[in-house]
Amino acid sequence: MRIDLHTHSTCSDGTDTPAELVAKAARSLDVVALTDHDTTHGWAEALAAAEHHSIRLVRGIELSTRHGSTGQHLLGYGFDPNHPELVALLGKGVEARDGRIPAILARLATLGLELDEHAVLEQSRASGGTVGRPHVASALVAAGYVRDVETAFDHYLKPGRPGYVERYAPSTVEAIRAISAAGGVTVIAHPRGARGALGDRALEELVAAGLAGVEVDHQEHDPTTREELRGLAADLGVVATGSSDYHGTRKTDHDLGCNTTSPEALEELLDAAAHGG
Ligand code: AMP
Ligand code: FE
Ligand code: FE
Ligand code: ZN
């Protein structure tokens, strides 16, 4: 049984449509979760494709949140996407994402990198999905300003670089509560990855707020980090997951199924969710 609980489609910053992603997943996986950034827009298409290709789809999301001084990504599964509290939280997130793009472009323009908003939106194949820095990065590549997406982030788009603009994000605790209120379960994504490490105490706080799992096996975690997190998850009595964080061609070394979650872990997670995933 091969289970991958974290992937992105064109509804956020992946490069495969939900249907393409599910078709690819069906070749090597038994269960795949679609977890686009701050949107559930791809669920319907992914579900239809999952039925067609006889693979189990777990409907999920990856929320951008903030805990203390670090930006943290929170995975949610098995929730009602129409729950008012969650709808309000997602609305604010999307608004903040949309508002940030012109601000980023204005900063890039002062560096002589001229891009219009249309060029960025063109990098997002799906209408109604969420846009972010990866689309700006792809637009910079397409305009010939940088060699690749990695360089775009390294030179311009990551925190501390001249094109970086902060945006609103709910607190991680607030997001855990919103997904829980909507009947779902939450897993903290790559908590010791490139975005800034979440400490032991911080993880305890999140578990106290209702966090159900920790993404342990992720490409941004080295073997030592993985073992530390596995121990911590066991001590805190929460589930340890593993996943690819697949983004199609926008991220290398994140192939579907490169990390997986055990069937027991998936069962434990979704048993706690009211909406079954
Ligand atoms: P945003 O949601 O607009 O803040 O963009 C965050 C997304 O950008 C992450 O989910 C990653 O997919 C991608 N990302 C962040 N840092 C990098 C990086 N250094 N290189 C490539 N992609 C990155
Ligand atoms: Fe992403
Ligand atoms: Fe993430
Ligand atoms: Zn992700």
PDB file of N, CA and C in Angstrom, residues 106-194:
ATOM      1  N   ALA A 106       5.930  45.643  -8.282  1.00  0.00           N
ATOM      2  CA  ALA A 106       6.420  47.021  -8.130  1.00  0.00           C
ATOM      3  C   ALA A 106       7.866  47.009  -7.636  1.00  0.00           C
ATOM      4  N   ARG A 107       8.168  46.116  -6.710  1.00  0.00           N
ATOM      5  CA  ARG A 107       9.548  46.027  -6.209  1.00  0.00           C
ATOM      6  C   ARG A 107      10.514  45.549  -7.296  1.00  0.00           C
ATOM      7  N   LEU A 108      10.059  44.542  -8.052  1.00  0.00           N
ATOM      8  CA  LEU A 108      10.915  44.020  -9.126  1.00  0.00           C
ATOM      9  C   LEU A 108      11.181  45.105 -10.166  1.00  0.00           C
ATOM     10  N   ALA A 109      10.159  45.932 -10.430  1.00  0.00           N
ATOM     11  CA  ALA A 109      10.291  46.993 -11.440  1.00  0.00           C
ATOM     12  C   ALA A 109      11.391  47.976 -11.037  1.00  0.00           C
ATOM     13  N   THR A 110      11.514  48.241  -9.737  1.00  0.00           N
ATOM     14  CA  THR A 110      12.556  49.181  -9.288  1.00  0.00           C
ATOM     15  C   THR A 110      13.948  48.589  -9.541  1.00  0.00           C
ATOM     16  N   LEU A 111      14.015  47.278  -9.724  1.00  0.00           N
ATOM     17  CA  LEU A 111      15.302  46.630 -10.029  1.00  0.00           C
ATOM     18  C   LEU A 111      15.508  46.488 -11.532  1.00  0.00           C
ATOM     19  N   GLY A 112      14.558  47.026 -12.295  1.00  0.00           N
ATOM     20  CA  GLY A 112      14.666  46.934 -13.756  1.00  0.00           C
ATOM     21  C   GLY A 112      14.077  45.648 -14.321  1.00  0.00           C
ATOM     22  N   LEU A 113      13.374  44.880 -13.478  1.00  0.00           N
ATOM     23  CA  LEU A 113      12.738  43.649 -13.958  1.00  0.00           C
ATOM     24  C   LEU A 113      11.262  43.957 -14.184  1.00  0.00           C
ATOM     25  N   GLU A 114      10.938  44.257 -15.432  1.00  0.00           N
ATOM     26  CA  GLU A 114       9.566  44.656 -15.758  1.00  0.00           C
ATOM     27  C   GLU A 114       8.725  43.428 -16.078  1.00  0.00           C
ATOM     28  N   LEU A 115       7.648  43.239 -15.307  1.00  0.00           N
ATOM     29  CA  LEU A 115       6.693  42.160 -15.575  1.00  0.00           C
ATOM     30  C   LEU A 115       5.319  42.740 -15.354  1.00  0.00           C
ATOM     31  N   ASP A 116       4.324  42.369 -16.191  1.00  0.00           N
ATOM     32  CA  ASP A 116       2.988  42.817 -15.806  1.00  0.00           C
ATOM     33  C   ASP A 116       2.240  41.644 -15.174  1.00  0.00           C
ATOM     34  N   GLU A 117       1.138  42.001 -14.518  1.00  0.00           N
ATOM     35  CA  GLU A 117       0.403  41.003 -13.755  1.00  0.00           C
ATOM     36  C   GLU A 117      -0.102  39.880 -14.661  1.00  0.00           C
ATOM     37  N   HIS A 118      -0.410  40.256 -15.894  1.00  0.00           N
ATOM     38  CA  HIS A 118      -0.902  39.277 -16.856  1.00  0.00           C
ATOM     39  C   HIS A 118       0.129  38.160 -17.079  1.00  0.00           C
ATOM     40  N   ALA A 119       1.418  38.554 -17.142  1.00  0.00           N
ATOM     41  CA  ALA A 119       2.481  37.574 -17.363  1.00  0.00           C
ATOM     42  C   ALA A 119       2.560  36.579 -16.205  1.00  0.00           C
ATOM     43  N   VAL A 120       2.230  37.054 -15.007  1.00  0.00           N
ATOM     44  CA  VAL A 120       2.245  36.169 -13.836  1.00  0.00           C
ATOM     45  C   VAL A 120       1.045  35.237 -13.874  1.00  0.00           C
ATOM     46  N   LEU A 121      -0.129  35.816 -14.155  1.00  0.00           N
ATOM     47  CA  LEU A 121      -1.345  34.996 -14.173  1.00  0.00           C
ATOM     48  C   LEU A 121      -1.288  33.946 -15.280  1.00  0.00           C
ATOM     49  N   GLU A 122      -0.583  34.251 -16.353  1.00  0.00           N
ATOM     50  CA  GLU A 122      -0.412  33.278 -17.443  1.00  0.00           C
ATOM     51  C   GLU A 122       0.306  32.013 -16.979  1.00  0.00           C
ATOM     52  N   GLN A 123       1.109  32.148 -15.932  1.00  0.00           N
ATOM     53  CA  GLN A 123       1.845  30.998 -15.414  1.00  0.00           C
ATOM     54  C   GLN A 123       0.951  30.071 -14.606  1.00  0.00           C
ATOM     55  N   SER A 124      -0.250  30.545 -14.322  1.00  0.00           N
ATOM     56  CA  SER A 124      -1.202  29.740 -13.581  1.00  0.00           C
ATOM     57  C   SER A 124      -2.246  29.245 -14.578  1.00  0.00           C
ATOM     58  N   ARG A 125      -2.206  27.959 -14.881  1.00  0.00           N
ATOM     59  CA  ARG A 125      -3.066  27.439 -15.943  1.00  0.00           C
ATOM     60  C   ARG A 125      -4.535  27.347 -15.540  1.00  0.00           C
ATOM     61  N   ALA A 126      -4.793  27.227 -14.249  1.00  0.00           N
ATOM     62  CA  ALA A 126      -6.171  27.048 -13.809  1.00  0.00           C
ATOM     63  C   ALA A 126      -6.780  28.381 -13.432  1.00  0.00           C
ATOM     64  N   SER A 127      -8.041  28.598 -13.789  1.00  0.00           N
ATOM     65  CA  SER A 127      -8.690  29.805 -13.294  1.00  0.00           C
ATOM     66  C   SER A 127      -9.353  29.453 -11.975  1.00  0.00           C
ATOM     67  N   GLY A 128      -9.288  30.394 -11.051  1.00  0.00           N
ATOM     68  CA  GLY A 128      -9.914  30.148  -9.748  1.00  0.00           C
ATOM     69  C   GLY A 128      -8.994  29.495  -8.741  1.00  0.00           C
ATOM     70  N   GLY A 129      -7.772  29.192  -9.131  1.00  0.00           N
ATOM     71  CA  GLY A 129      -6.810  28.653  -8.174  1.00  0.00           C
ATOM     72  C   GLY A 129      -6.104  29.785  -7.453  1.00  0.00           C
ATOM     73  N   THR A 130      -5.096  29.457  -6.644  1.00  0.00           N
ATOM     74  CA  THR A 130      -4.364  30.503  -5.934  1.00  0.00           C
ATOM     75  C   THR A 130      -3.041  30.797  -6.632  1.00  0.00           C
ATOM     76  N   VAL A 131      -2.620  32.079  -6.553  1.00  0.00           N
ATOM     77  CA  VAL A 131      -1.337  32.473  -7.145  1.00  0.00           C
ATOM     78  C   VAL A 131      -0.342  32.798  -6.040  1.00  0.00           C
ATOM     79  N   GLY A 132       0.938  32.643  -6.368  1.00  0.00           N
ATOM     80  CA  GLY A 132       1.958  32.901  -5.370  1.00  0.00           C
ATOM     81  C   GLY A 132       3.298  33.205  -6.004  1.00  0.00           C
ATOM     82  N   ARG A 133       4.314  33.248  -5.153  1.00  0.00           N
ATOM     83  CA  ARG A 133       5.655  33.557  -5.635  1.00  0.00           C
ATOM     84  C   ARG A 133       6.145  32.609  -6.730  1.00  0.00           C
ATOM     85  N   PRO A 134       5.787  31.306  -6.693  1.00  0.00           N
ATOM     86  CA  PRO A 134       6.266  30.420  -7.775  1.00  0.00           C
ATOM     87  C   PRO A 134       5.817  30.879  -9.163  1.00  0.00           C
ATOM     88  N   HIS A 135       4.621  31.483  -9.240  1.00  0.00           N
ATOM     89  CA  HIS A 135       4.154  31.970 -10.545  1.00  0.00           C
ATOM     90  C   HIS A 135       4.961  33.190 -10.973  1.00  0.00           C
ATOM     91  N   VAL A 136       5.328  34.032 -10.013  1.00  0.00           N
ATOM     92  CA  VAL A 136       6.197  35.173 -10.327  1.00  0.00           C
ATOM     93  C   VAL A 136       7.553  34.634 -10.793  1.00  0.00           C
ATOM     94  N   ALA A 137       8.043  33.616 -10.089  1.00  0.00           N
ATOM     95  CA  ALA A 137       9.331  33.012 -10.451  1.00  0.00           C
ATOM     96  C   ALA A 137       9.293  32.488 -11.886  1.00  0.00           C
ATOM     97  N   SER A 138       8.230  31.773 -12.232  1.00  0.00           N
ATOM     98  CA  SER A 138       8.110  31.236 -13.597  1.00  0.00           C
ATOM     99  C   SER A 138       8.030  32.360 -14.622  1.00  0.00           C
ATOM    100  N   ALA A 139       7.348  33.450 -14.260  1.00  0.00           N
ATOM    101  CA  ALA A 139       7.244  34.589 -15.190  1.00  0.00           C
ATOM    102  C   ALA A 139       8.619  35.244 -15.391  1.00  0.00           C
ATOM    103  N   LEU A 140       9.420  35.300 -14.327  1.00  0.00           N
ATOM    104  CA  LEU A 140      10.780  35.846 -14.463  1.00  0.00           C
ATOM    105  C   LEU A 140      11.624  34.979 -15.390  1.00  0.00           C
ATOM    106  N   VAL A 141      11.428  33.656 -15.287  1.00  0.00           N
ATOM    107  CA  VAL A 141      12.152  32.726 -16.173  1.00  0.00           C
ATOM    108  C   VAL A 141      11.687  32.936 -17.619  1.00  0.00           C
ATOM    109  N   ALA A 142      10.363  32.980 -17.809  1.00  0.00           N
ATOM    110  CA  ALA A 142       9.804  33.126 -19.160  1.00  0.00           C
ATOM    111  C   ALA A 142      10.265  34.419 -19.824  1.00  0.00           C
ATOM    112  N   ALA A 143      10.445  35.482 -19.015  1.00  0.00           N
ATOM    113  CA  ALA A 143      10.871  36.776 -19.572  1.00  0.00           C
ATOM    114  C   ALA A 143      12.384  36.818 -19.801  1.00  0.00           C
ATOM    115  N   GLY A 144      13.071  35.751 -19.386  1.00  0.00           N
ATOM    116  CA  GLY A 144      14.514  35.677 -19.625  1.00  0.00           C
ATOM    117  C   GLY A 144      15.355  36.413 -18.587  1.00  0.00           C
ATOM    118  N   TYR A 145      14.748  36.812 -17.471  1.00  0.00           N
ATOM    119  CA  TYR A 145      15.504  37.545 -16.443  1.00  0.00           C
ATOM    120  C   TYR A 145      16.366  36.622 -15.585  1.00  0.00           C
ATOM    121  N   VAL A 146      15.908  35.394 -15.392  1.00  0.00           N
ATOM    122  CA  VAL A 146      16.682  34.419 -14.606  1.00  0.00           C
ATOM    123  C   VAL A 146      16.666  33.064 -15.299  1.00  0.00           C
ATOM    124  N   ARG A 147      17.613  32.219 -14.894  1.00  0.00           N
ATOM    125  CA  ARG A 147      17.780  30.912 -15.514  1.00  0.00           C
ATOM    126  C   ARG A 147      16.646  29.961 -15.121  1.00  0.00           C
ATOM    127  N   ASP A 148      16.321  29.915 -13.831  1.00  0.00           N
ATOM    128  CA  ASP A 148      15.313  28.959 -13.368  1.00  0.00           C
ATOM    129  C   ASP A 148      14.616  29.484 -12.105  1.00  0.00           C
ATOM    130  N   VAL A 149      13.598  28.723 -11.695  1.00  0.00           N
ATOM    131  CA  VAL A 149      12.767  29.110 -10.552  1.00  0.00           C
ATOM    132  C   VAL A 149      13.601  29.249  -9.276  1.00  0.00           C
ATOM    133  N   GLU A 150      14.511  28.310  -9.069  1.00  0.00           N
ATOM    134  CA  GLU A 150      15.383  28.359  -7.880  1.00  0.00           C
ATOM    135  C   GLU A 150      16.156  29.679  -7.812  1.00  0.00           C
ATOM    136  N   THR A 151      16.724  30.071  -8.951  1.00  0.00           N
ATOM    137  CA  THR A 151      17.493  31.326  -9.009  1.00  0.00           C
ATOM    138  C   THR A 151      16.583  32.515  -8.725  1.00  0.00           C
ATOM    139  N   ALA A 152      15.365  32.469  -9.251  1.00  0.00           N
ATOM    140  CA  ALA A 152      14.416  33.562  -9.007  1.00  0.00           C
ATOM    141  C   ALA A 152      14.175  33.723  -7.502  1.00  0.00           C
ATOM    142  N   PHE A 153      13.982  32.603  -6.801  1.00  0.00           N
ATOM    143  CA  PHE A 153      13.794  32.666  -5.347  1.00  0.00           C
ATOM    144  C   PHE A 153      15.071  33.154  -4.657  1.00  0.00           C
ATOM    145  N   ASP A 154      16.188  32.567  -5.042  1.00  0.00           N
ATOM    146  CA  ASP A 154      17.454  32.893  -4.363  1.00  0.00           C
ATOM    147  C   ASP A 154      17.820  34.363  -4.514  1.00  0.00           C
ATOM    148  N   HIS A 155      17.601  34.926  -5.709  1.00  0.00           N
ATOM    149  CA  HIS A 155      18.025  36.301  -5.948  1.00  0.00           C
ATOM    150  C   HIS A 155      16.971  37.331  -5.567  1.00  0.00           C
ATOM    151  N   TYR A 156      15.704  36.995  -5.716  1.00  0.00           N
ATOM    152  CA  TYR A 156      14.669  38.032  -5.611  1.00  0.00           C
ATOM    153  C   TYR A 156      13.522  37.750  -4.650  1.00  0.00           C
ATOM    154  N   LEU A 157      13.073  36.492  -4.543  1.00  0.00           N
ATOM    155  CA  LEU A 157      11.750  36.268  -3.953  1.00  0.00           C
ATOM    156  C   LEU A 157      11.730  35.715  -2.543  1.00  0.00           C
ATOM    157  N   LYS A 158      12.885  35.215  -2.045  1.00  0.00           N
ATOM    158  CA  LYS A 158      12.808  34.658  -0.694  1.00  0.00           C
ATOM    159  C   LYS A 158      12.988  35.761   0.354  1.00  0.00           C
ATOM    160  N   PRO A 159      12.583  35.503   1.603  1.00  0.00           N
ATOM    161  CA  PRO A 159      12.694  36.537   2.629  1.00  0.00           C
ATOM    162  C   PRO A 159      14.110  37.116   2.673  1.00  0.00           C
ATOM    163  N   GLY A 160      14.180  38.443   2.765  1.00  0.00           N
ATOM    164  CA  GLY A 160      15.495  39.102   2.797  1.00  0.00           C
ATOM    165  C   GLY A 160      15.954  39.558   1.425  1.00  0.00           C
ATOM    166  N   ARG A 161      15.302  39.077   0.371  1.00  0.00           N
ATOM    167  CA  ARG A 161      15.657  39.496  -0.999  1.00  0.00           C
ATOM    168  C   ARG A 161      14.768  40.673  -1.416  1.00  0.00           C
ATOM    169  N   PRO A 162      15.227  41.453  -2.402  1.00  0.00           N
ATOM    170  CA  PRO A 162      14.533  42.725  -2.682  1.00  0.00           C
ATOM    171  C   PRO A 162      13.106  42.598  -3.224  1.00  0.00           C
ATOM    172  N   GLY A 163      12.742  41.457  -3.779  1.00  0.00           N
ATOM    173  CA  GLY A 163      11.371  41.330  -4.287  1.00  0.00           C
ATOM    174  C   GLY A 163      10.420  40.676  -3.295  1.00  0.00           C
ATOM    175  N   TYR A 164      10.913  40.427  -2.073  1.00  0.00           N
ATOM    176  CA  TYR A 164      10.065  39.724  -1.104  1.00  0.00           C
ATOM    177  C   TYR A 164       9.068  40.667  -0.453  1.00  0.00           C
ATOM    178  N   VAL A 165       7.814  40.249  -0.400  1.00  0.00           N
ATOM    179  CA  VAL A 165       6.769  41.024   0.280  1.00  0.00           C
ATOM    180  C   VAL A 165       6.038  40.088   1.244  1.00  0.00           C
ATOM    181  N   GLU A 166       5.898  40.514   2.491  1.00  0.00           N
ATOM    182  CA  GLU A 166       5.150  39.762   3.505  1.00  0.00           C
ATOM    183  C   GLU A 166       3.681  39.728   3.131  1.00  0.00           C
ATOM    184  N   ARG A 167       2.986  38.749   3.614  1.00  0.00           N
ATOM    185  CA  ARG A 167       1.530  38.817   3.443  1.00  0.00           C
ATOM    186  C   ARG A 167       0.857  38.268   4.682  1.00  0.00           C
ATOM    187  N   TYR A 168      -0.419  38.647   4.850  1.00  0.00           N
ATOM    188  CA  TYR A 168      -1.188  38.156   6.001  1.00  0.00           C
ATOM    189  C   TYR A 168      -1.290  36.641   5.958  1.00  0.00           C
ATOM    190  N   ALA A 169      -1.159  36.011   7.108  1.00  0.00           N
ATOM    191  CA  ALA A 169      -1.478  34.595   7.243  1.00  0.00           C
ATOM    192  C   ALA A 169      -2.061  34.411   8.638  1.00  0.00           C
ATOM    193  N   PRO A 170      -3.062  33.539   8.778  1.00  0.00           N
ATOM    194  CA  PRO A 170      -3.615  33.301  10.106  1.00  0.00           C
ATOM    195  C   PRO A 170      -2.582  32.602  10.984  1.00  0.00           C
ATOM    196  N   SER A 171      -2.772  32.639  12.295  1.00  0.00           N
ATOM    197  CA  SER A 171      -1.853  31.892  13.154  1.00  0.00           C
ATOM    198  C   SER A 171      -2.102  30.402  12.933  1.00  0.00           C
ATOM    199  N   THR A 172      -1.083  29.602  13.194  1.00  0.00           N
ATOM    200  CA  THR A 172      -1.210  28.155  12.994  1.00  0.00           C
ATOM    201  C   THR A 172      -2.306  27.599  13.902  1.00  0.00           C
ATOM    202  N   VAL A 173      -2.387  28.123  15.136  1.00  0.00           N
ATOM    203  CA  VAL A 173      -3.411  27.658  16.085  1.00  0.00           C
ATOM    204  C   VAL A 173      -4.812  27.967  15.550  1.00  0.00           C
ATOM    205  N   GLU A 174      -4.976  29.203  15.039  1.00  0.00           N
ATOM    206  CA  GLU A 174      -6.257  29.605  14.448  1.00  0.00           C
ATOM    207  C   GLU A 174      -6.644  28.654  13.301  1.00  0.00           C
ATOM    208  N   ALA A 175      -5.677  28.315  12.470  1.00  0.00           N
ATOM    209  CA  ALA A 175      -5.944  27.437  11.319  1.00  0.00           C
ATOM    210  C   ALA A 175      -6.272  26.009  11.777  1.00  0.00           C
ATOM    211  N   ILE A 176      -5.575  25.523  12.795  1.00  0.00           N
ATOM    212  CA  ILE A 176      -5.875  24.189  13.343  1.00  0.00           C
ATOM    213  C   ILE A 176      -7.323  24.172  13.838  1.00  0.00           C
ATOM    214  N   ARG A 177      -7.709  25.242  14.530  1.00  0.00           N
ATOM    215  CA  ARG A 177      -9.083  25.317  15.072  1.00  0.00           C
ATOM    216  C   ARG A 177     -10.111  25.392  13.957  1.00  0.00           C
ATOM    217  N   ALA A 178      -9.814  26.131  12.888  1.00  0.00           N
ATOM    218  CA  ALA A 178     -10.781  26.268  11.792  1.00  0.00           C
ATOM    219  C   ALA A 178     -10.992  24.931  11.073  1.00  0.00           C
ATOM    220  N   ILE A 179      -9.897  24.208  10.817  1.00  0.00           N
ATOM    221  CA  ILE A 179     -10.031  22.894  10.152  1.00  0.00           C
ATOM    222  C   ILE A 179     -10.750  21.920  11.086  1.00  0.00           C
ATOM    223  N   SER A 180     -10.425  21.957  12.367  1.00  0.00           N
ATOM    224  CA  SER A 180     -11.077  21.072  13.338  1.00  0.00           C
ATOM    225  C   SER A 180     -12.567  21.389  13.416  1.00  0.00           C
ATOM    226  N   ALA A 181     -12.906  22.682  13.458  1.00  0.00           N
ATOM    227  CA  ALA A 181     -14.313  23.092  13.525  1.00  0.00           C
ATOM    228  C   ALA A 181     -15.067  22.601  12.293  1.00  0.00           C
ATOM    229  N   ALA A 182     -14.354  22.502  11.162  1.00  0.00           N
ATOM    230  CA  ALA A 182     -14.975  22.027   9.918  1.00  0.00           C
ATOM    231  C   ALA A 182     -14.951  20.495   9.826  1.00  0.00           C
ATOM    232  N   GLY A 183     -14.625  19.846  10.945  1.00  0.00           N
ATOM    233  CA  GLY A 183     -14.684  18.383  11.003  1.00  0.00           C
ATOM    234  C   GLY A 183     -13.428  17.678  10.528  1.00  0.00           C
ATOM    235  N   GLY A 184     -12.360  18.411  10.277  1.00  0.00           N
ATOM    236  CA  GLY A 184     -11.159  17.805   9.712  1.00  0.00           C
ATOM    237  C   GLY A 184     -10.024  17.578  10.698  1.00  0.00           C
ATOM    238  N   VAL A 185      -8.915  17.077  10.178  1.00  0.00           N
ATOM    239  CA  VAL A 185      -7.704  16.853  10.981  1.00  0.00           C
ATOM    240  C   VAL A 185      -6.546  17.610  10.334  1.00  0.00           C
ATOM    241  N   THR A 186      -5.543  17.938  11.153  1.00  0.00           N
ATOM    242  CA  THR A 186      -4.414  18.724  10.653  1.00  0.00           C
ATOM    243  C   THR A 186      -3.074  18.040  10.915  1.00  0.00           C
ATOM    244  N   VAL A 187      -2.151  18.267   9.991  1.00  0.00           N
ATOM    245  CA  VAL A 187      -0.787  17.749  10.073  1.00  0.00           C
ATOM    246  C   VAL A 187       0.144  18.915   9.767  1.00  0.00           C
ATOM    247  N   ILE A 188       1.147  19.154  10.585  1.00  0.00           N
ATOM    248  CA  ILE A 188       2.057  20.248  10.298  1.00  0.00           C
ATOM    249  C   ILE A 188       3.015  19.805   9.186  1.00  0.00           C
ATOM    250  N   ALA A 189       3.092  20.623   8.103  1.00  0.00           N
ATOM    251  CA  ALA A 189       3.901  20.262   6.929  1.00  0.00           C
ATOM    252  C   ALA A 189       5.367  20.649   7.153  1.00  0.00           C
ATOM    253  N   HIS A 190       6.270  19.796   6.760  1.00  0.00           N
ATOM    254  CA  HIS A 190       7.725  20.054   6.803  1.00  0.00           C
ATOM    255  C   HIS A 190       8.119  21.045   7.912  1.00  0.00           C
ATOM    256  N   PRO A 191       7.864  20.694   9.198  1.00  0.00           N
ATOM    257  CA  PRO A 191       8.065  21.673  10.280  1.00  0.00           C
ATOM    258  C   PRO A 191       9.524  22.055  10.524  1.00  0.00           C
ATOM    259  N   ARG A 192      10.448  21.276  10.002  1.00  0.00           N
ATOM    260  CA  ARG A 192      11.858  21.678  10.161  1.00  0.00           C
ATOM    261  C   ARG A 192      12.536  21.805   8.796  1.00  0.00           C
ATOM    262  N   GLY A 193      11.766  22.263   7.833  1.00  0.00           N
ATOM    263  CA  GLY A 193      12.282  22.471   6.490  1.00  0.00           C
ATOM    264  C   GLY A 193      12.835  23.866   6.319  1.00  0.00           C
ATOM    265  N   ALA A 194      12.886  24.302   5.065  1.00  0.00           N
ATOM    266  CA  ALA A 194      13.548  25.564   4.715  1.00  0.00           C
ATOM    267  C   ALA A 194      12.835  26.798   5.256  1.00  0.00           C
TER     268      ALA A 194
END
